[in-house]
Short mmCIF file of C-alpha atoms in Angstrom, two decimals:
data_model
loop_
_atom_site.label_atom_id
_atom_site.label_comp_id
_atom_site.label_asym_id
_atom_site.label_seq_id
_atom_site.Cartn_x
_atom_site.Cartn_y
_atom_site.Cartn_z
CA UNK A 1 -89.29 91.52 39.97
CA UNK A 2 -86.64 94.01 41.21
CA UNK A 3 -83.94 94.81 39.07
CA UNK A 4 -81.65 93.22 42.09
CA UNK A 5 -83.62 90.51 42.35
CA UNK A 6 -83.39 89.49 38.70
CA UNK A 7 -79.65 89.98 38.92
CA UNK A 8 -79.22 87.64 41.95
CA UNK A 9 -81.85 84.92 40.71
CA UNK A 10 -80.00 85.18 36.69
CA UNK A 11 -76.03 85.06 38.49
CA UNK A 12 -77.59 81.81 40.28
CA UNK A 13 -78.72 80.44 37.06
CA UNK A 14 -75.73 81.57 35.38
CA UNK A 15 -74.00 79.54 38.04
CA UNK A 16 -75.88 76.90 37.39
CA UNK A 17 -75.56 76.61 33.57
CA UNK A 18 -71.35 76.98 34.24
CA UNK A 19 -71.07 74.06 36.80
CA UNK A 20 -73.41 71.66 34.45
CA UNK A 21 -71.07 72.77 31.32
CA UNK A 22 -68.23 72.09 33.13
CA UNK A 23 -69.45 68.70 34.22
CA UNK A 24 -70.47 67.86 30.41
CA UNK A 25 -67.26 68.98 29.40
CA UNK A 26 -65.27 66.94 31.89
CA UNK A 27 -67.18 63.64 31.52
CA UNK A 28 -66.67 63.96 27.74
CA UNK A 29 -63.23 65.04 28.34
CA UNK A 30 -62.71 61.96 30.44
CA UNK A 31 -64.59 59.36 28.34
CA UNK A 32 -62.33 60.86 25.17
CA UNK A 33 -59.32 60.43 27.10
CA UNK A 34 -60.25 56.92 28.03
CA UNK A 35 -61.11 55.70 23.95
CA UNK A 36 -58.05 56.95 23.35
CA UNK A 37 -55.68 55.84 26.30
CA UNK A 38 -57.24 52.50 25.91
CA UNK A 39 -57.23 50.58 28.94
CA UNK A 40 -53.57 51.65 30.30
CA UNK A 41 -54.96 55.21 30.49
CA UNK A 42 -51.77 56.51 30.68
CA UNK A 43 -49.59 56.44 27.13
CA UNK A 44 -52.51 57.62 25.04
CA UNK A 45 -53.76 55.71 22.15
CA UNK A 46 -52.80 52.36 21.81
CA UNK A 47 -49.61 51.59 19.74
CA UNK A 48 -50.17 49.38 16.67
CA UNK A 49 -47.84 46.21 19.01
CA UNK A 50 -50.27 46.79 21.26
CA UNK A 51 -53.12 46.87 19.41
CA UNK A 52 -51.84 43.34 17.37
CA UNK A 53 -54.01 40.31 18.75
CA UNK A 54 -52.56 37.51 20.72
CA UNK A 55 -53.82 33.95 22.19
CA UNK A 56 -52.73 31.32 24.03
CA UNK A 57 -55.42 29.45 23.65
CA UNK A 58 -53.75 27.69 20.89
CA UNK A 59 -50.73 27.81 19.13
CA UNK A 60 -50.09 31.54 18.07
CA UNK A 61 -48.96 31.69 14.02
CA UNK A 62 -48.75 34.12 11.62
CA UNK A 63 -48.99 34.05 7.81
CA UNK A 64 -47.05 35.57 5.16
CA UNK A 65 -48.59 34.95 1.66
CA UNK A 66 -49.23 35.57 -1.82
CA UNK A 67 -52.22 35.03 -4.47
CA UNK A 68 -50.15 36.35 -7.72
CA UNK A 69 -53.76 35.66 -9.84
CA UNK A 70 -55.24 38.06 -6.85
CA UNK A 71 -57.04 41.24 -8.70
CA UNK A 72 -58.65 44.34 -7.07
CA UNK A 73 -61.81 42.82 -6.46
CA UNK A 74 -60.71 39.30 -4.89
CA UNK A 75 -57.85 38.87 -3.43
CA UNK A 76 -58.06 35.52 -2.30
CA UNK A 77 -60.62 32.70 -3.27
CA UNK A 78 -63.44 33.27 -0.83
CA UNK A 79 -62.67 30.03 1.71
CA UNK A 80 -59.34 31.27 1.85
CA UNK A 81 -59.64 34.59 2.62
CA UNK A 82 -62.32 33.44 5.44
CA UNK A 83 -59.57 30.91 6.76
CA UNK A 84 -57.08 33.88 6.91
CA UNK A 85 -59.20 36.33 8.65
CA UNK A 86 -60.50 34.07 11.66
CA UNK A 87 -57.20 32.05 11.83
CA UNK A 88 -54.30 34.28 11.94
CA UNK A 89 -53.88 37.60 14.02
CA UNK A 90 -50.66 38.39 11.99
CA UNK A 91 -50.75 38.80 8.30
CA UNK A 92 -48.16 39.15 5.93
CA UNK A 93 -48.80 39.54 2.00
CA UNK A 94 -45.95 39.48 0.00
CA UNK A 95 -43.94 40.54 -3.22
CA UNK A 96 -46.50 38.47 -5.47
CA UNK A 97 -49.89 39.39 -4.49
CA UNK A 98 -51.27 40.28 -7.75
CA UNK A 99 -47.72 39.88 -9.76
CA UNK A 100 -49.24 37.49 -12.76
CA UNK A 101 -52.72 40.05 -13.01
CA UNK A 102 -50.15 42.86 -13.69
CA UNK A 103 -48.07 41.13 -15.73
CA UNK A 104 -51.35 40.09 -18.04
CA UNK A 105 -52.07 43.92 -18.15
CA UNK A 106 -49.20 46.00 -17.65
CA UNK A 107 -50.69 49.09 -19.96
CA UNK A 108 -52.87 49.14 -16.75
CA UNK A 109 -52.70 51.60 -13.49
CA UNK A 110 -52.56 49.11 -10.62
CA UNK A 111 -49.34 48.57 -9.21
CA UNK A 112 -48.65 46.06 -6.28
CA UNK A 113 -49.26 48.33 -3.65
CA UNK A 114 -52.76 48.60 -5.08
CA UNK A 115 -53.31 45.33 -4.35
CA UNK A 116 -51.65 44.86 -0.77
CA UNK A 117 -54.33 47.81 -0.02
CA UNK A 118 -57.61 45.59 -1.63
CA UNK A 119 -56.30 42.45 0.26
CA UNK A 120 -56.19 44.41 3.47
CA UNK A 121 -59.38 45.89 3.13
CA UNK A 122 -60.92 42.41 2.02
CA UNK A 123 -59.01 40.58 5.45
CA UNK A 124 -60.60 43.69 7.66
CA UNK A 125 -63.90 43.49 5.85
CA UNK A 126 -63.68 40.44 7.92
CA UNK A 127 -62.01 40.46 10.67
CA UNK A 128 -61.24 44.01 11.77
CA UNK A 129 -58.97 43.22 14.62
CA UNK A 130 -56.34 41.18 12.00
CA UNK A 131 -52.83 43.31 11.56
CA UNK A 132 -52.10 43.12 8.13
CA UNK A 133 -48.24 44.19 7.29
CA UNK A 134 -46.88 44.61 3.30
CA UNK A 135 -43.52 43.16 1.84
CA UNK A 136 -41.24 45.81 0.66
CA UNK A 137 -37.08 44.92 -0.03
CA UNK A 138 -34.16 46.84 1.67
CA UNK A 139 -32.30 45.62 -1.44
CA UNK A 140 -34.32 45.26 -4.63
CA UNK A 141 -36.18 47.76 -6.07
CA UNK A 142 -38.47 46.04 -7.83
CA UNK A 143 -40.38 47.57 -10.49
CA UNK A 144 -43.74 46.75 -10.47
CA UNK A 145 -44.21 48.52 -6.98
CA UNK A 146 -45.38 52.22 -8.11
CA UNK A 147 -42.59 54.03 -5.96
CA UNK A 148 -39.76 51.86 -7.38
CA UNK A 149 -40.43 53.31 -10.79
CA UNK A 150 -41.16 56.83 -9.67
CA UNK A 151 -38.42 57.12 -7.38
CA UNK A 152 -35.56 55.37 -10.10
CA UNK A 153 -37.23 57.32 -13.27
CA UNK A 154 -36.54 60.55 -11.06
CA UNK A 155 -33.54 59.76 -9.75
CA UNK A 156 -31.40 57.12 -11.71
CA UNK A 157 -28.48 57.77 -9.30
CA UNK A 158 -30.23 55.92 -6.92
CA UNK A 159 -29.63 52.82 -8.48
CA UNK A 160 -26.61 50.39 -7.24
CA UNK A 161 -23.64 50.36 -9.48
CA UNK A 162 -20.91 48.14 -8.00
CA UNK A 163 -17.13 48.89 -8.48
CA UNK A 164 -16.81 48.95 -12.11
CA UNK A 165 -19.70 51.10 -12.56
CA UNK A 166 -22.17 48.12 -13.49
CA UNK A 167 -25.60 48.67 -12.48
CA UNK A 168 -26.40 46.27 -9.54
CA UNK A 169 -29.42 43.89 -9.98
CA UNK A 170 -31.56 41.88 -8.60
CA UNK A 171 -33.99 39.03 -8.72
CA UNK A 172 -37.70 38.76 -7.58
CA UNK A 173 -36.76 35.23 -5.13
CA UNK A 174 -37.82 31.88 -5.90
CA UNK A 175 -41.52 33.52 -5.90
CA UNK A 176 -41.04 34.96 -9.24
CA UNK A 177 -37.33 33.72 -10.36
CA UNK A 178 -37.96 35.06 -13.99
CA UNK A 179 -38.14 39.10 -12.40
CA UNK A 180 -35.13 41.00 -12.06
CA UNK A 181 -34.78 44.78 -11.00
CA UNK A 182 -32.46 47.69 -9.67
CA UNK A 183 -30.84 47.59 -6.21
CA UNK A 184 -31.24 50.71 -3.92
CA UNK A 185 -27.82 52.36 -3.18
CA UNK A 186 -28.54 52.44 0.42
CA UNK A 187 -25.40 53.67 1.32
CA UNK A 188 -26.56 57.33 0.48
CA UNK A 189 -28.36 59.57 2.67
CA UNK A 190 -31.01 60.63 0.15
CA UNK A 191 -31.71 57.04 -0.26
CA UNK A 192 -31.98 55.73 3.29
CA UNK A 193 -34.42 58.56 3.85
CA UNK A 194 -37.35 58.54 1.00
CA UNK A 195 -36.86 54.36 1.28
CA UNK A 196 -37.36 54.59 4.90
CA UNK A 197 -40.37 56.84 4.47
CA UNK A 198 -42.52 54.07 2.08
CA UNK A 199 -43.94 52.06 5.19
CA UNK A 200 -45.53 54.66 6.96
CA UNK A 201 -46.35 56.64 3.41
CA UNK A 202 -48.81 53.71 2.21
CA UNK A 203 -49.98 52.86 5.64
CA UNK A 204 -51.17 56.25 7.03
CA UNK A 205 -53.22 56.12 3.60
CA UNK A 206 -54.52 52.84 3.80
CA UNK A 207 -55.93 49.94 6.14
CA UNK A 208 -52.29 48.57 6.65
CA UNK A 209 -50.93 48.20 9.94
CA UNK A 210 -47.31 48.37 8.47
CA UNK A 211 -44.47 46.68 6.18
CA UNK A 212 -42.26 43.64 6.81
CA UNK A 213 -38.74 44.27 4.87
CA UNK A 214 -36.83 41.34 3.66
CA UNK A 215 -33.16 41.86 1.83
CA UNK A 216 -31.40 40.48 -0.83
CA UNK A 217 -27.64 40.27 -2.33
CA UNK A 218 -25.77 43.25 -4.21
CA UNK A 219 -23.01 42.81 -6.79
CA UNK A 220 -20.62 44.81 -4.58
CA UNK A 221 -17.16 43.11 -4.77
CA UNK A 222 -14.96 44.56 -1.88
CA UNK A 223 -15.36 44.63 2.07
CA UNK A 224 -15.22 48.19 2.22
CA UNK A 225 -18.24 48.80 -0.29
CA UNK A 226 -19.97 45.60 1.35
CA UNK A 227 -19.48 47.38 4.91
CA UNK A 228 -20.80 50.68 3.55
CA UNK A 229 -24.02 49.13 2.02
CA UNK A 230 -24.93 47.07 5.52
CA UNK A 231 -24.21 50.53 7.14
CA UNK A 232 -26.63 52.10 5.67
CA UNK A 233 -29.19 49.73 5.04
CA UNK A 234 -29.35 49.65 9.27
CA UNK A 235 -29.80 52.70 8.78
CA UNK A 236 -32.74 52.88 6.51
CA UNK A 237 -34.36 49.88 8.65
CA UNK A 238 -34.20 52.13 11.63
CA UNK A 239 -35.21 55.25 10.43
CA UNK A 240 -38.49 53.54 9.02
CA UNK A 241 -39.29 52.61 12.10
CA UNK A 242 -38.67 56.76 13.38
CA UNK A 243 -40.55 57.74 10.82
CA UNK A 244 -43.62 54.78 10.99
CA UNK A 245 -43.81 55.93 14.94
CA UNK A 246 -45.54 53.95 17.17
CA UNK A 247 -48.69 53.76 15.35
CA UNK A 248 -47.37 51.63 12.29
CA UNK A 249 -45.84 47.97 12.87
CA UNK A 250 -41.74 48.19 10.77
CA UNK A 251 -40.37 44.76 10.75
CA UNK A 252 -37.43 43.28 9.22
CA UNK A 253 -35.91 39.54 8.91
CA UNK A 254 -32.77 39.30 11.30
CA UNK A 255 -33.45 42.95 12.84
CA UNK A 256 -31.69 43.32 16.29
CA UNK A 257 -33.06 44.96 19.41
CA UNK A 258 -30.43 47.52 18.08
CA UNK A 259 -32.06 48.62 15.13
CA UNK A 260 -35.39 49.73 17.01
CA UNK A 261 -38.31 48.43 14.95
CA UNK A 262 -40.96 46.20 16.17
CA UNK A 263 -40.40 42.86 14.98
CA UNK A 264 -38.26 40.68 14.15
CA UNK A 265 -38.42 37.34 11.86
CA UNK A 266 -35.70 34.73 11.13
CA UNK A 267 -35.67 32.28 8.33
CA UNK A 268 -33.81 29.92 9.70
CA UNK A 269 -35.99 28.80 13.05
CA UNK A 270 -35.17 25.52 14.24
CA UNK A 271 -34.57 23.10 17.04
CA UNK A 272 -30.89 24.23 18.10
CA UNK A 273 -30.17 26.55 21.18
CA UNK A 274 -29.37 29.50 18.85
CA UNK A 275 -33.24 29.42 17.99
CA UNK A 276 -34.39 29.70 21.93
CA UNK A 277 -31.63 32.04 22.86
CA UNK A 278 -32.85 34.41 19.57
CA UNK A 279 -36.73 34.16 21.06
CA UNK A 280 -35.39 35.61 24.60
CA UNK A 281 -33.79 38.07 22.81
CA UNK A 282 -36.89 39.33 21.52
CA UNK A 283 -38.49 38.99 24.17
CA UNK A 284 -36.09 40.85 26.45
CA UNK A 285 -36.07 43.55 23.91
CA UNK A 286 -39.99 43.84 24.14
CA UNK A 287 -39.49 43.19 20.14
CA UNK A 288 -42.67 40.86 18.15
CA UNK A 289 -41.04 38.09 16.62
CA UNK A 290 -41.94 35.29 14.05
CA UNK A 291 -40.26 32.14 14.18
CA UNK A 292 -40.25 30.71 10.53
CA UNK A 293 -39.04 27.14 10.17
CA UNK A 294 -37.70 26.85 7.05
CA UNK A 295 -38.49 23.13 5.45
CA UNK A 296 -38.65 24.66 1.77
CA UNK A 297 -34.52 24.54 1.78
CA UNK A 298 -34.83 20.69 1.70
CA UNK A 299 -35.20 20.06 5.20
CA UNK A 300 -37.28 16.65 6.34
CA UNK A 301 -40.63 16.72 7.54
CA UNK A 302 -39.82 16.21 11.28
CA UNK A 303 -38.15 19.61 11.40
CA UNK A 304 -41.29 21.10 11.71
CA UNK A 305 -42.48 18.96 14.92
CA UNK A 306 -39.36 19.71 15.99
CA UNK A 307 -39.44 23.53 15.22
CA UNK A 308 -42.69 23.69 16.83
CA UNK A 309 -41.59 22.25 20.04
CA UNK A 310 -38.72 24.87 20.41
CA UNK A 311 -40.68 27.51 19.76
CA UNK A 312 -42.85 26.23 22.10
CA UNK A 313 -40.25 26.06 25.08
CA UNK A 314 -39.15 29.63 24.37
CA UNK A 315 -42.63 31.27 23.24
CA UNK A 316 -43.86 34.42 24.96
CA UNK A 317 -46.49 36.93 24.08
CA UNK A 318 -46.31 38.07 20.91
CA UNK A 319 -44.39 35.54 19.64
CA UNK A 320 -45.31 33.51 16.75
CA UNK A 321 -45.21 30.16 14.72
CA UNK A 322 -45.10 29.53 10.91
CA UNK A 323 -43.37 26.94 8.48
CA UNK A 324 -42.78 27.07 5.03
CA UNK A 325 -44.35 24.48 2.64
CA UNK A 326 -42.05 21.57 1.38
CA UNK A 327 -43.76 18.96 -0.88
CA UNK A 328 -41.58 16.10 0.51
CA UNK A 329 -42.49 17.10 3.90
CA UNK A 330 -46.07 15.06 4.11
CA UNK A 331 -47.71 18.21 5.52
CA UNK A 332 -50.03 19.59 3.38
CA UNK A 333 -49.84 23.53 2.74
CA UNK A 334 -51.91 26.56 3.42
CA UNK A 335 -52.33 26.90 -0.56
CA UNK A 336 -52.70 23.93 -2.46
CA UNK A 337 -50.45 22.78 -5.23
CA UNK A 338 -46.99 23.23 -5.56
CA UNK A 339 -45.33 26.91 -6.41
CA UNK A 340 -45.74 28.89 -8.80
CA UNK A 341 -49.59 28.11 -8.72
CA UNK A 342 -52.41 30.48 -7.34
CA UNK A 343 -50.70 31.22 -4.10
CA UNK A 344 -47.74 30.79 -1.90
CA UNK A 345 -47.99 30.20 1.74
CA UNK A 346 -47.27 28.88 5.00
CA UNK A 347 -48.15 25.46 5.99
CA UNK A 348 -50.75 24.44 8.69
CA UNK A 349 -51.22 21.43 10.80
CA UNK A 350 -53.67 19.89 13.04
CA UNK A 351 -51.62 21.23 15.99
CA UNK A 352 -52.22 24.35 14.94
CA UNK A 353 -55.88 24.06 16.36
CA UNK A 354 -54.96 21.74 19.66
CA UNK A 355 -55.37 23.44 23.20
CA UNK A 356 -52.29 25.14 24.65
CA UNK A 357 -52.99 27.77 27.34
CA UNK A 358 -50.50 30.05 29.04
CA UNK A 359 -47.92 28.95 30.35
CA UNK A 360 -47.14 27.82 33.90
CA UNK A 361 -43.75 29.30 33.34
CA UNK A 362 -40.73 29.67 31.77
CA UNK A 363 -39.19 26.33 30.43
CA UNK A 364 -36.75 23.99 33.08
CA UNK A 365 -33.84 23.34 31.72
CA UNK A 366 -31.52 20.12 33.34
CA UNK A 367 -28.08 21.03 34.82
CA UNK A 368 -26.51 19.98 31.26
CA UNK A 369 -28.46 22.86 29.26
CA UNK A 370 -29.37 20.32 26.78
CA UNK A 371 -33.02 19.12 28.08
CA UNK A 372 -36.14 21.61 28.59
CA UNK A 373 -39.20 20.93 29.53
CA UNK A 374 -42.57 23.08 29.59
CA UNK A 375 -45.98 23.09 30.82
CA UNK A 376 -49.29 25.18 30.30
CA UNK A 377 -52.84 25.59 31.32
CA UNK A 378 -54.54 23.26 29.35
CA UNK A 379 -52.78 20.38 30.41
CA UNK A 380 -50.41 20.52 27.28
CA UNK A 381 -46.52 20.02 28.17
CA UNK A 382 -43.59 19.79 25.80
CA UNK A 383 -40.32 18.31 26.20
CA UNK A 384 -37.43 18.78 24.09
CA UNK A 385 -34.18 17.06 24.13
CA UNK A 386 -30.97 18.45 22.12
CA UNK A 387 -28.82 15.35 23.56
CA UNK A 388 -30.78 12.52 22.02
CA UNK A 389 -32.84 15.10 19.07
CA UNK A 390 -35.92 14.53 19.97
CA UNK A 391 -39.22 15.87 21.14
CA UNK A 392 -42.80 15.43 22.55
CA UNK A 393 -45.75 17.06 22.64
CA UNK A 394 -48.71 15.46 25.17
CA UNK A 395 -51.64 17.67 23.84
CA UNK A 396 -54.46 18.36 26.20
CA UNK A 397 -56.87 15.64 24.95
CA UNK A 398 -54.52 12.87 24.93
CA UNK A 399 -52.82 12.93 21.72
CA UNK A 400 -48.84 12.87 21.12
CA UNK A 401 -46.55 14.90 18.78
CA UNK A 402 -43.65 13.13 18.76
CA UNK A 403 -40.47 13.79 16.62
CA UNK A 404 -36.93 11.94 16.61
CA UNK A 405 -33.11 12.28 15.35
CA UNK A 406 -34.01 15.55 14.25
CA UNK A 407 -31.44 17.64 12.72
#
């Protein structure tokens, strides 16, 4: 072959090879962009709110528990932990996972977050698609978390002194009412930032999807020092959520649309208006938010038939349900026995497993603003009344939830 020839027949080839490289390298380009994007295509990969598992086929809860006997290798009994994984999308573990094994062996390495990370693996191991979040306290720094002891043997300024230069404490909750630690001084700037920075510091190392933050009381005396603190602690809240980004789920109990984190929880869900006009606040805000009915203050049973049915009326996606266990309350608990035993937990009841289905709409509400109704897919409507305090629930199926003279 000529010289010329060759050249012409190798420039085709070379032609050739280019076009089918740049085809390969498209396509991949494309299929890469498309794992990541998700199924939007658009925002890239998939924040962790997105990414957090919802149904309507029945009612959507969440769980925020403890096993303080839990140790590296099993961090709940195995039925449990098999419950958790396949029945709740939302996962919270809390102060005392593992508290009573590190108490038993405090010459020992592990430290709590040690054990929010073996839980989390063990709940993945599972069910990968579960979003598994870890308590941590704007307030109390409590010492048997590895940072807490780090960051206070380091830096003992850090510690809350109130106005006669007492250092602040505070107590582990009625979880663990014998504890009692330092209080961050989160009205300084050194403070709010390496706080802010645990959530997304043990999550970007671990299987955790995130933290939940929960406060507590300081011995500050005067408004001024008072108005200070909460200054800074909204502070902290939000920059944990800057510095988790959108990958990393930074929640906090009472957090406004204001303070720019993900979710929101309240303590304190129940059936009054203020509890339905809080769940369109979140949902206006785009915010996840967990309703927790409180019936471990003393309130009766009914609250929580009750609770559910407002929650119900004002539910949207990425909402969710949970109660907390009272004894008195005839409902039997997540975790059996009474507290302190082998775990603490939210409740569960047969309704929890009833058909719901989306909903047709948004609740109708009577000209009075006192009487809502609601219907979904399945057949299931609710009806809640704030005139006479009460409530029904006609499941699909045929069977009632009914709840009256609630308070």
């Amino acid at each position: 072959m000529k010289l010329e020839s060759w050249h012409r027949v190798s420039s085709q080839n070379t032609g050739i090879a280019f076009c089918l490289i740049v085809l390969i390298c498209t396509s991949w380009t494309n299929a890469n962009q498309h794992h990541r994007h998700g199924e939007d295509g658009v925002r890239g990969v998939a924040t962790a709110a997105e990414r957090l598992q919802f149904s309507w086929d029945t009612v959507p809860v969440y769980q925020q528990l403890c096993n303080p006997n839990a140790t590296l290798g099993q961090a709940f009994p195995k039925e449990r932990m098999d419950f958790l994984a396949s029945h709740y999308p939302l996962i919270t573990l809390e102060h005392c996972q593992g508290y009573y094994t590190f108490t038993q062996n405090q010459s020992s390495s592990e430290r709590m977050e040690d054990y929010f990370v073996a839980a989390s693996n063990e709940l993945k191991a599972l069910n990968p698609n579960v979003t598994v979040l870890f308590y941590t306290n704007l307030v109390a720094g409590l010492s048997y978390y590895r940072w807490c002891d780090e960051a206070f043997g380091d830096n003992p300024s850090w510690r809350l002194k109130n106005e006669e230069n007492n250092l602040c404490q505070s107590g582990g909750g009625h979880m663990l009412p014998n504890y009692h630690g330092y209080v961050w001084d989160q009205r300084e700037g050194p403070v709010q930032h390496w706080w802010a920075g645990l959530c997304s510091n043990l999550s970007k190392t671990s299987s955790l999807n995130g933290c939940s933050i929960d406060v507590a009381g300081t011995c500050l005396k005067s408004q001024e020092a008072r108005s200070q603190f909460s200054t800074g602690s909204r502070k902290a809240v939000s920059l944990a959520q800057e510095m988790a980004g959108d990958s990393f789920i930074v929640g906090a109990v009472g957090a406004s649309p204001d303070e720019k984190v993900q979710l929101s929880q309240v303590y304190t869900f129940g059936p009054k208006q203020e509890s339905l006009d809080w769940l369109k606040r979140m949902k206006d805000a785009g915010m996840i938010a967990e309703a927790h009915a409180q019936t471990a203050v003393g309130a009766p049973g009914d609250i929580v038939n009750a609770s559910l049915a407002t929650f119900l009326i004002g539910a949207y996606e990425k909402s969710y349900f949970a109660f907390s266990y009272n004894p008195g309350s005839g409902y039997h608990p997540f975790c059996d026995g009474t507290a302190p035993t082998w775990c603490y937990g939210m409740g569960w009841i047969d309704e929890f497993s009833k058909p719901l289905g989306r909903p047709l709409s948004d609740a109708v509400v009577s000209k009075s603003g006192m009487h809502y109704e609601r219907r979904f897919a399945s057949g299931t409507n609710v009806t809640l009344d704030f005139e006479d305090k009460s409530c029904e629930i006609h499941w699909a199926g045929g069977s009632e939830t009914i709840c009256q003279k609630f308070k």
